[in-house]
XYZ file of C-alpha atoms in Angstrom:
393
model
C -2.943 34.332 -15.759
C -1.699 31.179 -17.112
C 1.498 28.660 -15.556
C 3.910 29.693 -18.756
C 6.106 31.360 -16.513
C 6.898 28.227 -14.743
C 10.559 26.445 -15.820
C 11.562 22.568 -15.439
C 12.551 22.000 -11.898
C 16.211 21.334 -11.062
C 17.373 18.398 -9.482
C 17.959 19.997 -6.149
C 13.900 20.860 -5.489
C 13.767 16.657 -5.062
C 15.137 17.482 -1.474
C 12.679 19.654 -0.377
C 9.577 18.832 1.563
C 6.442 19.172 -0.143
C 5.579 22.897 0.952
C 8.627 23.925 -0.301
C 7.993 21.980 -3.687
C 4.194 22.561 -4.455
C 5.527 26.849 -3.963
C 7.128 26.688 -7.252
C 3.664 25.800 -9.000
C 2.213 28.638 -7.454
C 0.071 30.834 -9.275
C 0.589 34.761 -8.108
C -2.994 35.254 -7.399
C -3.127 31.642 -5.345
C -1.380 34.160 -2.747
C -4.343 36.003 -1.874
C -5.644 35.455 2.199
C -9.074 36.558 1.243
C -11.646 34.248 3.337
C -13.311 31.983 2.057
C -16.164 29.911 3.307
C -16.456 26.269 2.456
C -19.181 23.550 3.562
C -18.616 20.410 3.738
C -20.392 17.860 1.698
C -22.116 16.016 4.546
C -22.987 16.565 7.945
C -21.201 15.347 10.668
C -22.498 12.752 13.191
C -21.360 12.595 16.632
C -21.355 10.592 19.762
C -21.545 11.824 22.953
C -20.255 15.533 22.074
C -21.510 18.345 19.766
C -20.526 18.151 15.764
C -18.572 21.263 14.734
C -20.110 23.408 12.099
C -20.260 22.540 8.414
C -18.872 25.657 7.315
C -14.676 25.575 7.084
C -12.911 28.430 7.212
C -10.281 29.195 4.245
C -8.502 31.029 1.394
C -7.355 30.610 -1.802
C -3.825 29.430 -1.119
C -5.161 26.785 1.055
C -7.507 25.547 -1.553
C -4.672 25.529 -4.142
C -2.420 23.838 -1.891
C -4.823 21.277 -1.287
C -5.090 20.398 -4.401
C -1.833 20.265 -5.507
C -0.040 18.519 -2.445
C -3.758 16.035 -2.937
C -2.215 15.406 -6.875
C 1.084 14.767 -5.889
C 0.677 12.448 -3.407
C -1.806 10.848 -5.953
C 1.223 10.778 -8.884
C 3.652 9.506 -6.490
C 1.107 6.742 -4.789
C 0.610 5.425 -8.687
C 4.512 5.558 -9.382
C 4.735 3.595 -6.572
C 2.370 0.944 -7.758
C 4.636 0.879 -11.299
C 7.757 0.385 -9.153
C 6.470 -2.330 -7.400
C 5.496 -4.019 -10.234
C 8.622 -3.569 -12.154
C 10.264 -5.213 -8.889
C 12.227 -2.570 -8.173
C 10.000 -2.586 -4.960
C 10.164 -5.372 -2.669
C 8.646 -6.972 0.098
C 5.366 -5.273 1.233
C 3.676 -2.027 -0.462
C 0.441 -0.761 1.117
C -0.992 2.324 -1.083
C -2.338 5.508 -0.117
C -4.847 6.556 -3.394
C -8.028 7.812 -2.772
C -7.130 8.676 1.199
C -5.138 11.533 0.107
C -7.502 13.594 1.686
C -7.463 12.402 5.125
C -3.565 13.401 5.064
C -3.961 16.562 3.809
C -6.631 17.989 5.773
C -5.039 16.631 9.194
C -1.987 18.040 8.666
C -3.937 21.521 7.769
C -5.540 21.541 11.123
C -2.321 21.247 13.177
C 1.257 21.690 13.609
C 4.539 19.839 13.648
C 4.516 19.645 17.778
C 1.813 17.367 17.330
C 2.312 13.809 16.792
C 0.949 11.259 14.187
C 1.817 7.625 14.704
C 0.159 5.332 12.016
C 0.311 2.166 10.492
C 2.048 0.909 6.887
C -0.507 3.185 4.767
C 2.330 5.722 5.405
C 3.642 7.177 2.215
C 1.684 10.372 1.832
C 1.521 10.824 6.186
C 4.605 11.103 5.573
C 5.044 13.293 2.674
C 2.123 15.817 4.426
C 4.446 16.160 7.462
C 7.475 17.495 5.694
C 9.170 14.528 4.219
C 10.303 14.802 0.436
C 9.726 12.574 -2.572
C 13.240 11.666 -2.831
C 12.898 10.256 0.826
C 9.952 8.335 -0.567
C 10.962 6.687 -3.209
C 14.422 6.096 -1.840
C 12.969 4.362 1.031
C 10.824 2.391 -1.169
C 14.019 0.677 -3.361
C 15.591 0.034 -0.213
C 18.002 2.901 -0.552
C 20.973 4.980 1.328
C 18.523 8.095 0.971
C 15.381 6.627 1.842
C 13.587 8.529 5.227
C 14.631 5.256 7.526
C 17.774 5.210 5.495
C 16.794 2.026 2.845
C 16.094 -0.592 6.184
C 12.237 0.245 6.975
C 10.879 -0.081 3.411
C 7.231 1.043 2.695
C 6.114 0.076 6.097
C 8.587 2.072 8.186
C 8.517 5.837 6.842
C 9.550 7.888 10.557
C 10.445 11.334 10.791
C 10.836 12.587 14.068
C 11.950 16.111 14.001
C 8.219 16.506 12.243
C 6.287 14.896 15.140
C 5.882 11.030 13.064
C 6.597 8.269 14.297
C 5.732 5.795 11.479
C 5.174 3.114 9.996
C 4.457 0.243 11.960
C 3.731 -3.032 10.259
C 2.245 -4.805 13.278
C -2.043 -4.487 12.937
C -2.899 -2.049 15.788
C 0.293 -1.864 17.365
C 0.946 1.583 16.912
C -2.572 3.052 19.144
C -0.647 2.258 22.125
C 2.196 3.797 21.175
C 0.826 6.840 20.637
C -1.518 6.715 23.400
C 2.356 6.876 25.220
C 3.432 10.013 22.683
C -0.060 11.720 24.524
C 1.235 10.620 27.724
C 4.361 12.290 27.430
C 2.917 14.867 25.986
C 0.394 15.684 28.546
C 3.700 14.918 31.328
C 5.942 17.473 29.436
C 2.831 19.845 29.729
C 3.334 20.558 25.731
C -0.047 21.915 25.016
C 0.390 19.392 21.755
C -2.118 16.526 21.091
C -1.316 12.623 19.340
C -3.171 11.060 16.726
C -3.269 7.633 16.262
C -4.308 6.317 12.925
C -5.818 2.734 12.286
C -7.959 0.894 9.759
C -11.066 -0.531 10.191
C -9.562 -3.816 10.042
C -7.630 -3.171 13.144
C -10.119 -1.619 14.889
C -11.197 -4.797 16.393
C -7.857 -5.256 18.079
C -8.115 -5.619 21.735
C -4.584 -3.370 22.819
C -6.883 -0.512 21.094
C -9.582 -0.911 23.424
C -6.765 -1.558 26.407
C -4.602 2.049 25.368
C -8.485 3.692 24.905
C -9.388 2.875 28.225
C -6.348 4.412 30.281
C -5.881 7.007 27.769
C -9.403 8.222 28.908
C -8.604 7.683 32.830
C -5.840 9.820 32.359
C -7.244 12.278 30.119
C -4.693 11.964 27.891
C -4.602 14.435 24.683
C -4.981 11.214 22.134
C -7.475 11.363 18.978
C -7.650 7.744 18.004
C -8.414 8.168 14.367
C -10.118 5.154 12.280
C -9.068 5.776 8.478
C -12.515 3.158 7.624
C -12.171 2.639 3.949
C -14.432 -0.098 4.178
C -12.114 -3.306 3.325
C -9.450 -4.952 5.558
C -6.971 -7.489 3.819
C -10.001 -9.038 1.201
C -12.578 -8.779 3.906
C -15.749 -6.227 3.883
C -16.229 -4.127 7.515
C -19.461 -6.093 7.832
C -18.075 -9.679 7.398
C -15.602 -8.638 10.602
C -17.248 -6.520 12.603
C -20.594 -6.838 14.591
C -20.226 -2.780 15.158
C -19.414 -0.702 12.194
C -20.010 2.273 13.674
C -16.427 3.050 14.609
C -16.839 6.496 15.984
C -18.859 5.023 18.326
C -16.912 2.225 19.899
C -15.235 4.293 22.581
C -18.528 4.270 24.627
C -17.807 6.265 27.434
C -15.444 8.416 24.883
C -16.672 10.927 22.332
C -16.846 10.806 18.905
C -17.440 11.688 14.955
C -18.145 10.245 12.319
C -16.312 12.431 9.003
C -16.543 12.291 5.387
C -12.908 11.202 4.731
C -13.079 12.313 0.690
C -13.633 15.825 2.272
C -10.442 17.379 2.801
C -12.262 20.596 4.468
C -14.499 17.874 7.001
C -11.086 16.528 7.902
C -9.595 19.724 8.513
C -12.960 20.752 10.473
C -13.165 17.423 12.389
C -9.191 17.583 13.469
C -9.066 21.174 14.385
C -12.513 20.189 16.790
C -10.828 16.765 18.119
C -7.551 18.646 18.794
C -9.222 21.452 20.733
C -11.447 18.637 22.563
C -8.548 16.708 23.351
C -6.533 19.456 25.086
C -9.173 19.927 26.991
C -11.391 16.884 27.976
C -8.800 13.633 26.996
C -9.515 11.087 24.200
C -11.896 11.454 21.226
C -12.620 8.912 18.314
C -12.743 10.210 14.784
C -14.102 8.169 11.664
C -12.828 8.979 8.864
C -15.280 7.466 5.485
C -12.861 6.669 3.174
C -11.597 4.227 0.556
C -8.785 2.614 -0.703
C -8.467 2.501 -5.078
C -5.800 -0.367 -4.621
C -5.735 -3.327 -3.110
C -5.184 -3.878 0.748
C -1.732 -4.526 -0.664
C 0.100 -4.683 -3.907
C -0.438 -8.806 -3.631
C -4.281 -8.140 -3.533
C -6.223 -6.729 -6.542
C -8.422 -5.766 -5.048
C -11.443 -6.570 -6.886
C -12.169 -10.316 -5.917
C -14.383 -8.928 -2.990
C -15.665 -5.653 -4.453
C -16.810 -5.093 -7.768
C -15.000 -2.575 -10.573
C -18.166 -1.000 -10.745
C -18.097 0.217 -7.072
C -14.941 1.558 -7.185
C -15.404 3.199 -10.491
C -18.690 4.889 -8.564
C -16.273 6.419 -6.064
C -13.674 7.510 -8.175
C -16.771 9.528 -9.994
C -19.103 10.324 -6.824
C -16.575 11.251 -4.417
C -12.765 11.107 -5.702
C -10.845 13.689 -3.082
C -8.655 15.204 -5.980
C -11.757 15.872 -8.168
C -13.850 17.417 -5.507
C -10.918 20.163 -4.781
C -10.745 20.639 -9.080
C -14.397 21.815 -8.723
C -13.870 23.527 -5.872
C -10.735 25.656 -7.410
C -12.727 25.856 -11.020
C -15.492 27.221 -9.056
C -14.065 29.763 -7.235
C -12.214 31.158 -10.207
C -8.827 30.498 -8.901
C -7.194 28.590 -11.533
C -8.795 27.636 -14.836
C -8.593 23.841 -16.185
C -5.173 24.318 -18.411
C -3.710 25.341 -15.707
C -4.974 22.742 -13.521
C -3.599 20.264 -15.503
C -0.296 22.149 -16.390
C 0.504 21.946 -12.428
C -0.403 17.818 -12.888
C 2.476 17.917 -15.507
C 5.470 19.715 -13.225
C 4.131 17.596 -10.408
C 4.730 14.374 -12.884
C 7.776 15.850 -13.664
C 8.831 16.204 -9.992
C 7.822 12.601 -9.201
C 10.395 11.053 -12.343
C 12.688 13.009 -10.906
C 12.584 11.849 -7.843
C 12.621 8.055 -8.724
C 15.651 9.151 -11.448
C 17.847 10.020 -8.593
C 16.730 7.615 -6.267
C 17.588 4.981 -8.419
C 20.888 6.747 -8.273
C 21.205 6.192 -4.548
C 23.137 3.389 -3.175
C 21.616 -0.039 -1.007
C 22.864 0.617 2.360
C 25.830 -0.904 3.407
C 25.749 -4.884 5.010
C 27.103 -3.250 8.254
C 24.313 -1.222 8.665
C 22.668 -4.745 9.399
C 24.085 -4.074 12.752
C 22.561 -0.722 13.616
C 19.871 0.919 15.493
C 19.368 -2.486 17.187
C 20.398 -1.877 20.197
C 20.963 0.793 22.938
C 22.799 1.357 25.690
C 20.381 2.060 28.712
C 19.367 1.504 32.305
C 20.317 -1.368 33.759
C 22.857 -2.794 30.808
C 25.868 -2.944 33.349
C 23.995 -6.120 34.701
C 24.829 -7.881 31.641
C 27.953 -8.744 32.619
C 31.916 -7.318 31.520
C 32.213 -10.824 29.335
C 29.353 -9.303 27.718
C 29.704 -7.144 24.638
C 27.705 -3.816 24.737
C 26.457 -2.481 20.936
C 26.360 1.617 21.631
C 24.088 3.202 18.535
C 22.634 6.743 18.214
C 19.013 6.164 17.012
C 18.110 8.723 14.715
């Protein structure tokens, strides 16, 4: 059955989240909950705990969805990269292409009651928890629309009312802070778990190692997730750190190693870690990924790798490509319309940037808000003083 039946999306699908969105590519046999039984391409390995099974539970819908909300986070990741260089993005721009899978299967192995805190790779987190492209690309030109309202830029995508809390530009700043989203967690007896996200780069950070180790005195219901895609800001894992084994690094805290260009090992590995985590307190997950762009859009990323590497990856092990042959096998969609789905998704992304280029900067007053908040202890300040009162969002 071929995609003819689709129209051109109207303007009013850019502000709905990407569920909503990728639905309207939907093929009527993509529908079907028949099981299906995937394995993943690797084995696990594991420290200190058992590895789950290889085989992943799925259907058909869930494989098409993969590979369409995969594609459009791809698109919009490249768009991105055009933006930036036509400065109509500013300041810092950390992209997301060839991780798309560690977003994607995360998100499929839990809900919106749990939390994921992460650091300014954010753009497709953020997109996989509910957000919408307008948001996105809003936020990214510094507009009224944007997801932080045009004042966090690309580092500072937060939506709250879908369990993320960002965006946080400061390297390994945010594993604490959601090491505190667990605690409150575990204190509001939620039955809901946190995970933290952080490169390898970070990973040597000493407030990780701090949050790990009362995170696991408490038992708290943290995964601490290491997105390793090999390369910090220019410098190789094995130039700047002694230990590259991240999944290990906990110790006396469990953990797994995962093939992060697996969207169904994600999904498998997250599902285990959350269950784990409910139950026993922290576990470590690392994800084997990579990063097609530079650490940032002022690196190009190929001064300290060759274009022959990451040519081998895109071929070997690209996320997107591996769902294609996945869906192609299976008989679920055929290649036209495949690539007919690319096409509305394209379409989706230039009209997203369209009307957020339509969106006004945010007003100089708003210079003044969400800085500070009445709380405990502000009557001390004095009457002379003047007291700033803001709803944060």
């Amino acid at each position: 059955m071929a995609l003819s039946h689709l129209t051109s999306s109207s303007r009013s699908h850019l502000l709905k989240p990407l569920s909503t969105l990728t639905a309207t590519l939907r093929r009527p046999i993509s529908t079907s909950t028949d099981p299906l039984t995937i394995e993943t391409s690797v084995p696990f390995t594991s420290h200190n705990c058992e590895a789950p099974s290889r085989k992943v539970d799925t259907n058909s819908q869930e494989l098409l969805s993969f590979f369409r909300d995969m594609a459009t986070m791809r698109r919009m990741e490249i768009a991105a990269d055009s933006l930036y260089k036509a400065k109509l993005i500013r300041g810092f721009c950390h992209l997301y292409d060839g991780q798309e899978a560690v977003a994607v299967g995360m998100e499929a192995a839990i809900t919106k009651k749990d939390c994921i805190i992460t650091a300014y790779r954010d753009h497709c987190t953020f997109l996989g928890r509910g957000g919408t492209l307008l948001e996105v690309f809003s936020e990214l030109m510094g507009r009224q629309k944007g997801c932080s309202r045009g004042k966090g830029g690309s580092m500072h995508f937060y939506k709250k009312d879908s369990g993320f809390y960002g965006g946080h530009g400061i390297v390994g700043a945010q594993v604490p802070l959601g090491c505190g989203l667990a605690f409150a967690q575990k204190y509001k007896k939620e039955d809901t778990v946190t995970f933290a996200l952080y490169g390898d780069g970070a990973a040597n950070q000493g407030q990780l190692f701090e949050a790990l180790n009362i995170s696991a005195l408490w038992d708290l219901p943290v995964i601490l997730v290491c997105e390793n895609n090999h390369y910090g800001m220019g410098t190789a894992e094995w130039r700047a750190a002694k230990s590259p084994s991240y999944y290990k690094r906990g110790d006396y805290v469990p953990g797994l190693k995962v093939d992060g260009m697996d969207a169904f090992a994600v999904k498998q590995a997250c599902k285990f870690a959350k269950e784990y985590a409910l139950k026993n307190g922290p576990i470590i997950l690392e994800m084997d990924t990579y990063r097609y762009h530079g650490h940032s859009m002022s690196d190009p990323g190929s001064t300290y790798r060759t274009r022959d590497e990451i040519s081998g990856v895109r071929q070997e092990r690209d996320p997107v490509e591996r769902i294609r042959k996945l869906v192609l096998a299976h008989d679920l969609a055929t290649e036209k319309e495949l690539k007919d789905m690319e096409k509305e998704i394209r379409k989706s992304v230039d009209d997203a940037i369209a009307q957020a280029k339509e969106s006004p900067m945010p007003e100089p007053s708003e210079l003044f808000t969400n800085i500070y908040v009445k709380g405990l202890g502000t009557e001390s300040f004095g009457a002379d003083r003047k007291e700033v009162k803001v709803a944060l969002p």
